[in-house]
Coordinates of C-alpha atoms and ligand atoms in Angstrom, one line a residue:
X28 CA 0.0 0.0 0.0
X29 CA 1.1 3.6 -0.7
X30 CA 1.9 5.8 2.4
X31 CA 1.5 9.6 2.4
X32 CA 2.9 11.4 4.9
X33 CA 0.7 14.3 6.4
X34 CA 1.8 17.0 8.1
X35 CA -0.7 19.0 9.9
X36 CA -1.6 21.3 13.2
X37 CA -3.9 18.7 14.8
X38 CA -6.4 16.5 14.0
X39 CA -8.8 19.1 12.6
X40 CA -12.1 18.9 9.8
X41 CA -9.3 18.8 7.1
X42 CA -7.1 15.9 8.4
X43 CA -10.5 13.7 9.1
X44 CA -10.8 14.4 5.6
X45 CA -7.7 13.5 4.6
X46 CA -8.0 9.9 6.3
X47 CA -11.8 9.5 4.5
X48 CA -10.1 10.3 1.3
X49 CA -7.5 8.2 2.0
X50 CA -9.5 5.4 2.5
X51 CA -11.5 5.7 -0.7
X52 CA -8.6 6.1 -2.6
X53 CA -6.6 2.8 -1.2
X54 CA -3.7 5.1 0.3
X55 CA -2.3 4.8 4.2
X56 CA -1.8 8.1 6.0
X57 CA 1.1 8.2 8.1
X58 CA 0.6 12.0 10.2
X59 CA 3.2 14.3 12.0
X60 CA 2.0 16.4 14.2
X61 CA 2.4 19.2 16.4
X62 CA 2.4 17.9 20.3
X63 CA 4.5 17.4 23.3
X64 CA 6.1 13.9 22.9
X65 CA 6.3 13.5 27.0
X66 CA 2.0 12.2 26.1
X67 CA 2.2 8.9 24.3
X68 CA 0.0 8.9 21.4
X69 CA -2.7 11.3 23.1
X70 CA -4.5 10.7 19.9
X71 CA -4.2 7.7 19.1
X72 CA -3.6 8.2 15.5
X73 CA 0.1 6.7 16.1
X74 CA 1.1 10.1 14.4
X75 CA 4.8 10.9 14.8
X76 CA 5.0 13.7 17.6
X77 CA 6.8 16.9 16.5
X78 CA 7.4 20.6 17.1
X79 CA 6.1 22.8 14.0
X80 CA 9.3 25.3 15.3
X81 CA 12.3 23.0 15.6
X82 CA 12.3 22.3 11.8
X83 CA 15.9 20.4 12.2
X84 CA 14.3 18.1 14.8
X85 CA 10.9 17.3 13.4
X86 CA 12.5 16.8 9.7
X87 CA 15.4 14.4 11.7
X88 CA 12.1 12.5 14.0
X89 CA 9.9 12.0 10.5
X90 CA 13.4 10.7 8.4
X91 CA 13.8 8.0 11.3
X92 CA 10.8 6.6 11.1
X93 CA 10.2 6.9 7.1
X94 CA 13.4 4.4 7.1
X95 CA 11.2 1.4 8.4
X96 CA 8.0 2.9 7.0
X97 CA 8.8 4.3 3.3
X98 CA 7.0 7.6 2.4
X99 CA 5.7 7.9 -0.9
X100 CA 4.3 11.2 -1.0
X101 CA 4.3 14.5 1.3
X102 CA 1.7 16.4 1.9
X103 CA 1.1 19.6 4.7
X104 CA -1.9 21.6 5.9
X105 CA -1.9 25.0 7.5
X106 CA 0.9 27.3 6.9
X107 CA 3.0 26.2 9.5
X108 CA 4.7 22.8 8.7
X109 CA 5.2 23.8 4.7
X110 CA 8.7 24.1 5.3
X111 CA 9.3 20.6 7.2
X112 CA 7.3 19.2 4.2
X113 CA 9.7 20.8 1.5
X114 CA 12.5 19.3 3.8
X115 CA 11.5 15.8 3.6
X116 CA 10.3 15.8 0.5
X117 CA 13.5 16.9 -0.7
X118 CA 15.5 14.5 1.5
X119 CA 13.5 11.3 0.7
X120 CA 14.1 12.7 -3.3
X121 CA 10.2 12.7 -3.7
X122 CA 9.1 15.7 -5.9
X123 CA 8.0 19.0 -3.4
X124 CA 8.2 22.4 -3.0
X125 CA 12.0 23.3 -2.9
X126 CA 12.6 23.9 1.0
X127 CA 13.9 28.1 0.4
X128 CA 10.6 28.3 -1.8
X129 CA 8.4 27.3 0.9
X130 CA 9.9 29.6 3.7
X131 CA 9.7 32.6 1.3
X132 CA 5.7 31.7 0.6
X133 CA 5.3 31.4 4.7
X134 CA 7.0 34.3 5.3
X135 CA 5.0 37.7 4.1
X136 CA 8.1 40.1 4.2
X137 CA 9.9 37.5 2.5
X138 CA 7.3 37.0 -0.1
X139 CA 7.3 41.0 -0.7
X140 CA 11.0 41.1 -1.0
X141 CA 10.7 38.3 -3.9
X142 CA 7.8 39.6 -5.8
X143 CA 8.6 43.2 -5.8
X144 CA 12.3 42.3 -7.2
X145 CA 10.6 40.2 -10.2
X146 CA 8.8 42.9 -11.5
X147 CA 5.5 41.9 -10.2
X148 CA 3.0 44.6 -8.9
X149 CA 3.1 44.8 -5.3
X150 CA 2.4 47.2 -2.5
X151 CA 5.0 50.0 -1.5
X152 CA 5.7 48.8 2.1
X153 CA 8.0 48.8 5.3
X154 CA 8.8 46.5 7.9
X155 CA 9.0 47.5 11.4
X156 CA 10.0 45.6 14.5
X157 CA 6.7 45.1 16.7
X158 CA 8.2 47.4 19.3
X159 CA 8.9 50.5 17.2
X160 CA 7.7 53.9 18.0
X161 CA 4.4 54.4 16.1
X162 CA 5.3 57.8 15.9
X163 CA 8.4 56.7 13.4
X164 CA 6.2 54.7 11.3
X165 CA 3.7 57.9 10.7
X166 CA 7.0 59.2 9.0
X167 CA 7.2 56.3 6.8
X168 CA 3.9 55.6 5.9
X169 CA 1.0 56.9 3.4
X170 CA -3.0 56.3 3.7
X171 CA -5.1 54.1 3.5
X172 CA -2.2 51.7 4.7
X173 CA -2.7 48.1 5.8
X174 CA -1.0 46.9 9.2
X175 CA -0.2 43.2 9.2
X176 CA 1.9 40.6 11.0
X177 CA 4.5 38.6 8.7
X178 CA 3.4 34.5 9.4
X179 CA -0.4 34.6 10.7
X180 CA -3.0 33.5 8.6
X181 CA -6.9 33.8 7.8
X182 CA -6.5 37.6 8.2
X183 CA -5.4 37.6 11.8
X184 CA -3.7 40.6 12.9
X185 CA -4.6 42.4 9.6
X186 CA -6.4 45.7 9.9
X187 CA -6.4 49.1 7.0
X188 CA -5.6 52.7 8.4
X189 CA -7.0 55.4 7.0
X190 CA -5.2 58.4 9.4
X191 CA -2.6 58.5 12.0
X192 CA -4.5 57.7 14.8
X193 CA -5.9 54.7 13.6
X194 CA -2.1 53.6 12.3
X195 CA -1.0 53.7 16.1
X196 CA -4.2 52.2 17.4
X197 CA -3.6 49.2 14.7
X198 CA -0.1 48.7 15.5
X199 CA -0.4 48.6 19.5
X200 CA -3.2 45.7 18.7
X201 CA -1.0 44.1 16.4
X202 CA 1.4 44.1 18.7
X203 CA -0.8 43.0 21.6
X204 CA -2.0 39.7 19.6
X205 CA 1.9 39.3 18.6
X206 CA 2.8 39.0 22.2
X207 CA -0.4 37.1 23.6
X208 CA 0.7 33.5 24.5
X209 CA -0.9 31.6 22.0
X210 CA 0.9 33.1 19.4
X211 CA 4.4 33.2 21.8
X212 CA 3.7 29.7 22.0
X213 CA 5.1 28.9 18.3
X214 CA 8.7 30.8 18.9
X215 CA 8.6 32.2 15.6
X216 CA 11.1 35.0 15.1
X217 CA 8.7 36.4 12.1
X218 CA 6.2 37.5 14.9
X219 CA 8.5 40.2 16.2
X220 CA 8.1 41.8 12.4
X221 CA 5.0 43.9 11.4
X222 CA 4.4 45.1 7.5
X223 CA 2.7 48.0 7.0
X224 CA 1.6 48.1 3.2
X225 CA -0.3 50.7 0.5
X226 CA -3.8 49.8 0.8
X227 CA -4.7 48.3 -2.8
X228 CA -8.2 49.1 -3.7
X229 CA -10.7 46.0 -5.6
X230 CA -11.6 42.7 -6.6
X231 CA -10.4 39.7 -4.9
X232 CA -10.0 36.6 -5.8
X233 CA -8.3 33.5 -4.4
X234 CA -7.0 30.7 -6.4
X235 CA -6.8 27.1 -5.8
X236 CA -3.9 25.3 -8.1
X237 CA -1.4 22.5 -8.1
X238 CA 1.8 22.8 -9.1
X239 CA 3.2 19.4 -11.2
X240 CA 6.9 19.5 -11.6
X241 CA 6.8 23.3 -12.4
X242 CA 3.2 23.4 -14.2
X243 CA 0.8 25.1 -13.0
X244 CA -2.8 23.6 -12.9
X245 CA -5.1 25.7 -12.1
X246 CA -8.1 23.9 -10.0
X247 CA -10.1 26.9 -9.4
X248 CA -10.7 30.2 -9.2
X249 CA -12.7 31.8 -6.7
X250 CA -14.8 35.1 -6.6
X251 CA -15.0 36.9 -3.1
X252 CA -18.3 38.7 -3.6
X253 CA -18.1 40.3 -0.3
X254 CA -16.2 43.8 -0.4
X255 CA -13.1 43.3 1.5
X256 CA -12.0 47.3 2.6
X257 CA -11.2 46.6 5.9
X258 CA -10.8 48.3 8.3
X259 CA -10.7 44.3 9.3
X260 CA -11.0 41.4 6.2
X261 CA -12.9 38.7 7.4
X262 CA -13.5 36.1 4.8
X263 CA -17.0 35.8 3.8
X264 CA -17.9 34.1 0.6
X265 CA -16.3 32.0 -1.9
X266 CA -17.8 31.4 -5.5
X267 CA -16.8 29.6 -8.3
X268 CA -16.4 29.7 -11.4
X269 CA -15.3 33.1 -10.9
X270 CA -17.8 35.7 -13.0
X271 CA -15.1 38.0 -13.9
X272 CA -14.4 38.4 -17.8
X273 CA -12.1 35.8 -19.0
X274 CA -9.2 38.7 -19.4
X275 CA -9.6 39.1 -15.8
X276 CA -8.9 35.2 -15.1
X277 CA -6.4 35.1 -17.8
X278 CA -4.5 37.6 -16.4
X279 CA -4.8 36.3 -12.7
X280 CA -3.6 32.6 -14.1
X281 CA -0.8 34.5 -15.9
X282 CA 0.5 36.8 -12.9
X283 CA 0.2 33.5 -9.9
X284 CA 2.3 31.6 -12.4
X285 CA 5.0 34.5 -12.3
X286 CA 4.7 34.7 -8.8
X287 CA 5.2 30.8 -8.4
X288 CA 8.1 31.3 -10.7
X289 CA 9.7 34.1 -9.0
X290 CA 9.2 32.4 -5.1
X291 CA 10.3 28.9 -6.9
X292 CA 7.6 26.9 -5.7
X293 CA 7.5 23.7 -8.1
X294 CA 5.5 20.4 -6.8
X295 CA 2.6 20.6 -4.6
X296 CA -0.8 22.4 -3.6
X297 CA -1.0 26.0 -3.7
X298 CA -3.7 28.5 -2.5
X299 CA -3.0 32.4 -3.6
X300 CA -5.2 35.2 -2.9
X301 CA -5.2 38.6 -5.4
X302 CA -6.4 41.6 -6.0
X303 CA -7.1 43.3 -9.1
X304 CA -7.6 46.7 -9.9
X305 CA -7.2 49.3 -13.0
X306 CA -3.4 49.1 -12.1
X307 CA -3.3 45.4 -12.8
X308 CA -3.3 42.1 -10.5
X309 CA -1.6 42.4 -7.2
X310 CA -0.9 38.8 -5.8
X311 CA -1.3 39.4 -1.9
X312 CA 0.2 35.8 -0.8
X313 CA 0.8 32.3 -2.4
X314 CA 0.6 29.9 0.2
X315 CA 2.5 26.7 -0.2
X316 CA -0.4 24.4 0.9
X317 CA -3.8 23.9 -0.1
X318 CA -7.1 25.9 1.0
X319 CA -7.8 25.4 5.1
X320 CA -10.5 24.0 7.2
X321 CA -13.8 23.0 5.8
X322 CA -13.9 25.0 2.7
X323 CA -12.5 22.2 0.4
X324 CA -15.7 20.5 0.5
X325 CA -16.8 23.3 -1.7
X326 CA -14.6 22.0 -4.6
X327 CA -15.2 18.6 -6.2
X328 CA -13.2 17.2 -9.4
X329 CA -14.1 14.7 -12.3
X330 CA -12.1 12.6 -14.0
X331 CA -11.7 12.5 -17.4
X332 CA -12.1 9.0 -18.5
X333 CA -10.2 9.5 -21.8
X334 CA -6.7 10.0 -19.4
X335 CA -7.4 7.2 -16.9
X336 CA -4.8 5.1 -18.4
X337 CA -2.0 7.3 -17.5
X338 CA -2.4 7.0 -13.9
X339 CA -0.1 5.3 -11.2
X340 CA -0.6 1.9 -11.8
X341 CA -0.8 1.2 -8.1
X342 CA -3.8 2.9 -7.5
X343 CA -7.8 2.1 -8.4
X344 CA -9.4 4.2 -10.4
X345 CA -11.5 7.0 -9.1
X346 CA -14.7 7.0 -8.7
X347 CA -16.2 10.8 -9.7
X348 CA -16.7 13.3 -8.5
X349 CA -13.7 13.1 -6.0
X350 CA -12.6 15.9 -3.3
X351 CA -9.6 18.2 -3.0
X352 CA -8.7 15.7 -0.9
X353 CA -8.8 12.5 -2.6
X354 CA -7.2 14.6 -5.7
X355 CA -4.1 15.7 -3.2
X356 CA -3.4 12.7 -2.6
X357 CA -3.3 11.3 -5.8
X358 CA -1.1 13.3 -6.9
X359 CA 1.4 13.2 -4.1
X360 CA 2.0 9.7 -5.2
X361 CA 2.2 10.7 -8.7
X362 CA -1.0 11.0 -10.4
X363 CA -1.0 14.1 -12.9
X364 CA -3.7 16.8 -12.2
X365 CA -4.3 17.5 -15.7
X366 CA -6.5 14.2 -15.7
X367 CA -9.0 16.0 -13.4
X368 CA -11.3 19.1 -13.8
X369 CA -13.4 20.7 -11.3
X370 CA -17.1 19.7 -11.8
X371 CA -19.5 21.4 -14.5
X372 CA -21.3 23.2 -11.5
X373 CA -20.9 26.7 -10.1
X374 CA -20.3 26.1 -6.1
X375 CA -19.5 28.1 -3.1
X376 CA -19.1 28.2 0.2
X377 CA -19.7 30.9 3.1
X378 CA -17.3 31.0 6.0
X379 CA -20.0 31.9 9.0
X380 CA -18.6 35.5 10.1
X381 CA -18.7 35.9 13.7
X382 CA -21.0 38.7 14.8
X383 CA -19.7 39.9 17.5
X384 CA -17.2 38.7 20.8
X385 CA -18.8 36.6 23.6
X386 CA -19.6 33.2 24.3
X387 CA -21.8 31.4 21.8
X388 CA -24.5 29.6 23.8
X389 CA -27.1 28.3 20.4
X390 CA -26.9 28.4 17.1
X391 CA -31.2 28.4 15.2
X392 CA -32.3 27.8 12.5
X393 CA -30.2 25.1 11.1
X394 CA -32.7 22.7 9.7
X395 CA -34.8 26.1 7.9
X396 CA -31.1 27.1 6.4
X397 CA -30.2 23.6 5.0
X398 CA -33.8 23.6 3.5
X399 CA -32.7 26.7 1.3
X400 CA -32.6 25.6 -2.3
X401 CA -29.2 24.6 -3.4
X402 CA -27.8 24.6 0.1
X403 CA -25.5 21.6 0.3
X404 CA -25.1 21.7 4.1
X405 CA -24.9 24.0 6.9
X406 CA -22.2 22.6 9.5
X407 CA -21.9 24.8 12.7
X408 CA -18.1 24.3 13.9
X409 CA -17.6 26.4 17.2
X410 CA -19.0 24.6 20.1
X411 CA -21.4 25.7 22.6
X412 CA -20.1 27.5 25.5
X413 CA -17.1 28.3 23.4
X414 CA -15.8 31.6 23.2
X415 CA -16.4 33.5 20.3
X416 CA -13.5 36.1 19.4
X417 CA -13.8 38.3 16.1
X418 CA -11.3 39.5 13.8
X419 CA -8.6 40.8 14.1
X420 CA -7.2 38.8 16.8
X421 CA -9.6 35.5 16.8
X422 CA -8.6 32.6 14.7
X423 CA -11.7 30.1 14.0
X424 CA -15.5 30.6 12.2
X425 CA -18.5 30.4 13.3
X426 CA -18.9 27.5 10.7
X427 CA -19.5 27.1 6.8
X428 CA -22.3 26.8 4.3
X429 CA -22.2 25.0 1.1
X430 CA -24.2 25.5 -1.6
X431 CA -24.1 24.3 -5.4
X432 CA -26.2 25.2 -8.3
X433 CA -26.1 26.2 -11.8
X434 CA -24.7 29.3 -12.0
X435 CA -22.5 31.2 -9.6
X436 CA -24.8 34.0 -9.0
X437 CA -27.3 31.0 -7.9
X438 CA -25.1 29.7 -5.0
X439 CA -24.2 33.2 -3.8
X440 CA -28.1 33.8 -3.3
X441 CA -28.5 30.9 -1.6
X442 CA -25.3 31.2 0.5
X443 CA -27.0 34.7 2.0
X444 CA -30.5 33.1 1.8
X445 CA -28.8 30.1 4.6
X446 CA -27.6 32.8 6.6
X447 CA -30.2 35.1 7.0
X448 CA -32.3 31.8 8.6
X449 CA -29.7 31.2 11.4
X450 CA -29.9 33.3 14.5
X451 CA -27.1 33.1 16.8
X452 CA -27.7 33.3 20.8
X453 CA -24.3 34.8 22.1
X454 CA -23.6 36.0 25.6
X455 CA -21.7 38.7 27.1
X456 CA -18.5 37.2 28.2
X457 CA -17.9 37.4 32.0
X458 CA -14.3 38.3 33.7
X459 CA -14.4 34.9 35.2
X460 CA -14.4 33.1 31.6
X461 CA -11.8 35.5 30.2
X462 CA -10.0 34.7 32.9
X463 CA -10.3 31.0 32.1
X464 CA -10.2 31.2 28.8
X465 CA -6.7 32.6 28.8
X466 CA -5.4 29.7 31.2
X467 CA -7.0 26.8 28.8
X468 CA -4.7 29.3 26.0
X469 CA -1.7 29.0 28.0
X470 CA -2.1 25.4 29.0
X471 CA -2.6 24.4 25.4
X472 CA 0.3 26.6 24.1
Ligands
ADP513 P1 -3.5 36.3 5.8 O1 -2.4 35.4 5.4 O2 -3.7 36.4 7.2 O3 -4.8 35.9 5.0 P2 -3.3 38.5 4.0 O4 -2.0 39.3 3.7 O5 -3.7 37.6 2.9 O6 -3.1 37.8 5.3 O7 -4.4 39.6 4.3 C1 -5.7 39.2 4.6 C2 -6.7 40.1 3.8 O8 -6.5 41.5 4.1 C3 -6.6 40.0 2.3 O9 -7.3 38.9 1.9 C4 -7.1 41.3 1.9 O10 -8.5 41.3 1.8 C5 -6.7 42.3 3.0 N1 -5.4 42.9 2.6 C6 -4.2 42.5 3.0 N2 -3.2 43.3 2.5 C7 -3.8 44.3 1.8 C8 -3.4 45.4 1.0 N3 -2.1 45.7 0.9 N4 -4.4 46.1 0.4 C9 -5.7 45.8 0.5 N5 -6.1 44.8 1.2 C10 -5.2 44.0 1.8
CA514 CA1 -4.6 35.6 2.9

């Protein structure tokens, strides 16, 4: 049987997919995770215990145990263990993402430094240590300007200024959620950086590709209805096939594949978010791993009959449609992508914003939303009695909605029809819980 090696936060929506997909598809998972080693096998998932920020270490722990358990693909989730990935991949000599390539496309001031000396459009920006005098950075600095940290993800941390006052009051929150212990807890060095970038005004769009030995195949591309001006950019909607005119998604193919080019990314999922504007197409981030938590489910693939011959060997053929998932892991063991396109229908999916801080007690109207025509399913991810924490400084959803129809315009209706029939019952937090809250933080950290 083929192993693929997954490398992933914890045991979250998207790795239970992973192990689904791995089962339909004939494939055993062998996971690395993030954990204290002192537990034995807390999980019990036999996953090979390592620390996301001692790259040497975790790439040395995975090695030893690949040598009397051979790997034959290598996959990661979440921004964090990209790099280990590119490592092993690249000592095992299994095709990857080349190790310098994946700590540039983790690394936003990195990424920056890259695309702005290839030529590509790209904010004017500065970096700034966490603890520098705001009053310096007004010097620096035009408006609208974004504030943002340089390795958090989904937004966190990210928040537009349009005057001075709000540039100070950004940067001392920024620089409060840089030093909370959750985020001390990964000993990154990148934390102690902040980017302060032009604001660039339009359209977003995110796109969903794999990369085959230096092709890019591009699996989707997403619209983002929603306006995203800030002053904070929580995610809302994804639709697809993106209703922009095909010059639009020509040139937002053309300018990620100069961006992959320029960071070097080769082998592998990537996820890269963009805006466009008279000026052109400004590639925010290309991330070296595929789309997070639930909203894979929005994206299914068929196979194209015709090219099932050209398949590994090893594996059964698939059954369509198949998920990210299943398609990820194909190809890690060597199945080309071109063989699969996403399915005829327009789909979407709506990541549940979070209304406002406190502690969510009930979640109504489930059934009535899931009864909205073309709503796929409505799946409520925070828990009861769990704290709720907004942008900028929370770090979860609410939970998602999917929705498939005919047309793109279709599924964005029905995403906003599901969520106008959920009500959500959310209570003032109490000192007490903060106060708790922030332990369980620690304790987990
Ligand atoms: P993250 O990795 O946390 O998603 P991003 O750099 O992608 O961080 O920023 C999150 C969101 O903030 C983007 O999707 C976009 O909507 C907004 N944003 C970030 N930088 C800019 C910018 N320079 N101009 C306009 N909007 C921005
Ligand atoms: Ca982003």
């Amino acid at each position: 049987m083929l192993r693929v090696l997954l490398l992933a936060t914890t045991t979250g929506y998207q790795t239970r997919s992973f192990g689904e997909a791995a089962e339909r598809v004939g494939i055993k998972l062998v996971f690395a995770t993030d954990r204290c080693h002192v537990l034995d096998d807390p999980w019990q998932d036999q996953a090979i215990p390592i620390h996301f920020h001692d790259e040497l270490a975790s790439v040395a722990a995975v090695l030893d145990v690949a040598r009397n358990q051979p790997i034959d693909g290598v996959l990661a989730v979440g921004d964090r263990p990209t790099v280990i990935a590119a490592r092993v991949a690249e000592a095992l000599g299994l095709p990857g993402h080349p190790p310098d390539a994946a700590a540039i496309a983790r690394n936003k001031e990195l990424m920056r430094d890259c695309l702005r000396a290839a030529g590509l459009p790209a904010p004017a920006f500065i970096r700034t240590p966490i603890t520098a005098n705001p009053a310096w950075l007004l010097s620096q600095v035009s408006f609208p300007c974004v504030v943002k940290p340089v390795a958090l993800s989904g937004s966190r941390g990210v928040m537009r200024a349009d005057n001075p006052r709000e540039l100070a009051a950004a940067f001392d929150r920024l620089r409060a959620l840089l030093e909370s212990p959750d985020i001390r807890a990964e000993r990154s060095d990148a934390h102690q950086t902040a980017l302060v970038e032009r604001f660039i005004p339009g359209r977003e769009y995110a796109v969903e590709a794999l990369l085959h030995h230096g092709a890019l195949h591009v699996l989707a591309i997403f619209d983002k209805p929603d306006p995203l001006d800030g002053p904070f950019f929580e995610e809302t909607i994804y639709v697809t096939p993106s209703s922009s005119p095909p010059g639009v998604q020509d040139a937002i193919v053309q300018t990620v594949t100069d961006a992959v080019r320029a960071i070097g990314l080769r082998h592998g999922p990537i996820h890269a978010e963009c805006r466009v504007n008279d000026e052109g197409v400004f590639v925010l981030e290309i991330a070296a791993r595929p789309i997070g938590g639930l909203c894979a489910r929005a994206l299914r693939f068929d196979a194209d009959p015709a090219r099932q011959a050209s398949g590994p060997a090893r594996l059964p053929p698939p059954e369509s449609p198949i998920t990210l998932e299943e398609l990820l892991l194909r190809h890690a063991v060597g199945d080309a992508p071109a063989r699969y396109a996403r399915e005829s229908s327009a789909s979407g999916v709506m990541m549940i914003p979070i209304p406002r801080r406190g502690v969510l007690r009930r979640v109504d109207g489930i059934d009535a939303a899931r009864r909205v025509t073309h709503t796929v399913d409505v799946r409520v991810t925070a828990k009861p009695d769990q704290m709720l924490v907004p942008l900028p400084e929370g770090s979860s959803y609410l939970g998602f909605i999917f929705a498939r129809a005919s047309t793109p315009q279709t599924v964005e209706r029905s995403l906003r029809n599901a969520h106008a029939r959920l009500t959500f019952a959310i209570d003032a937090e109490f000192p007490v819980l903060r106060a708790t809250q922030s332990r369980y933080n620690q304790g987990h950290g």
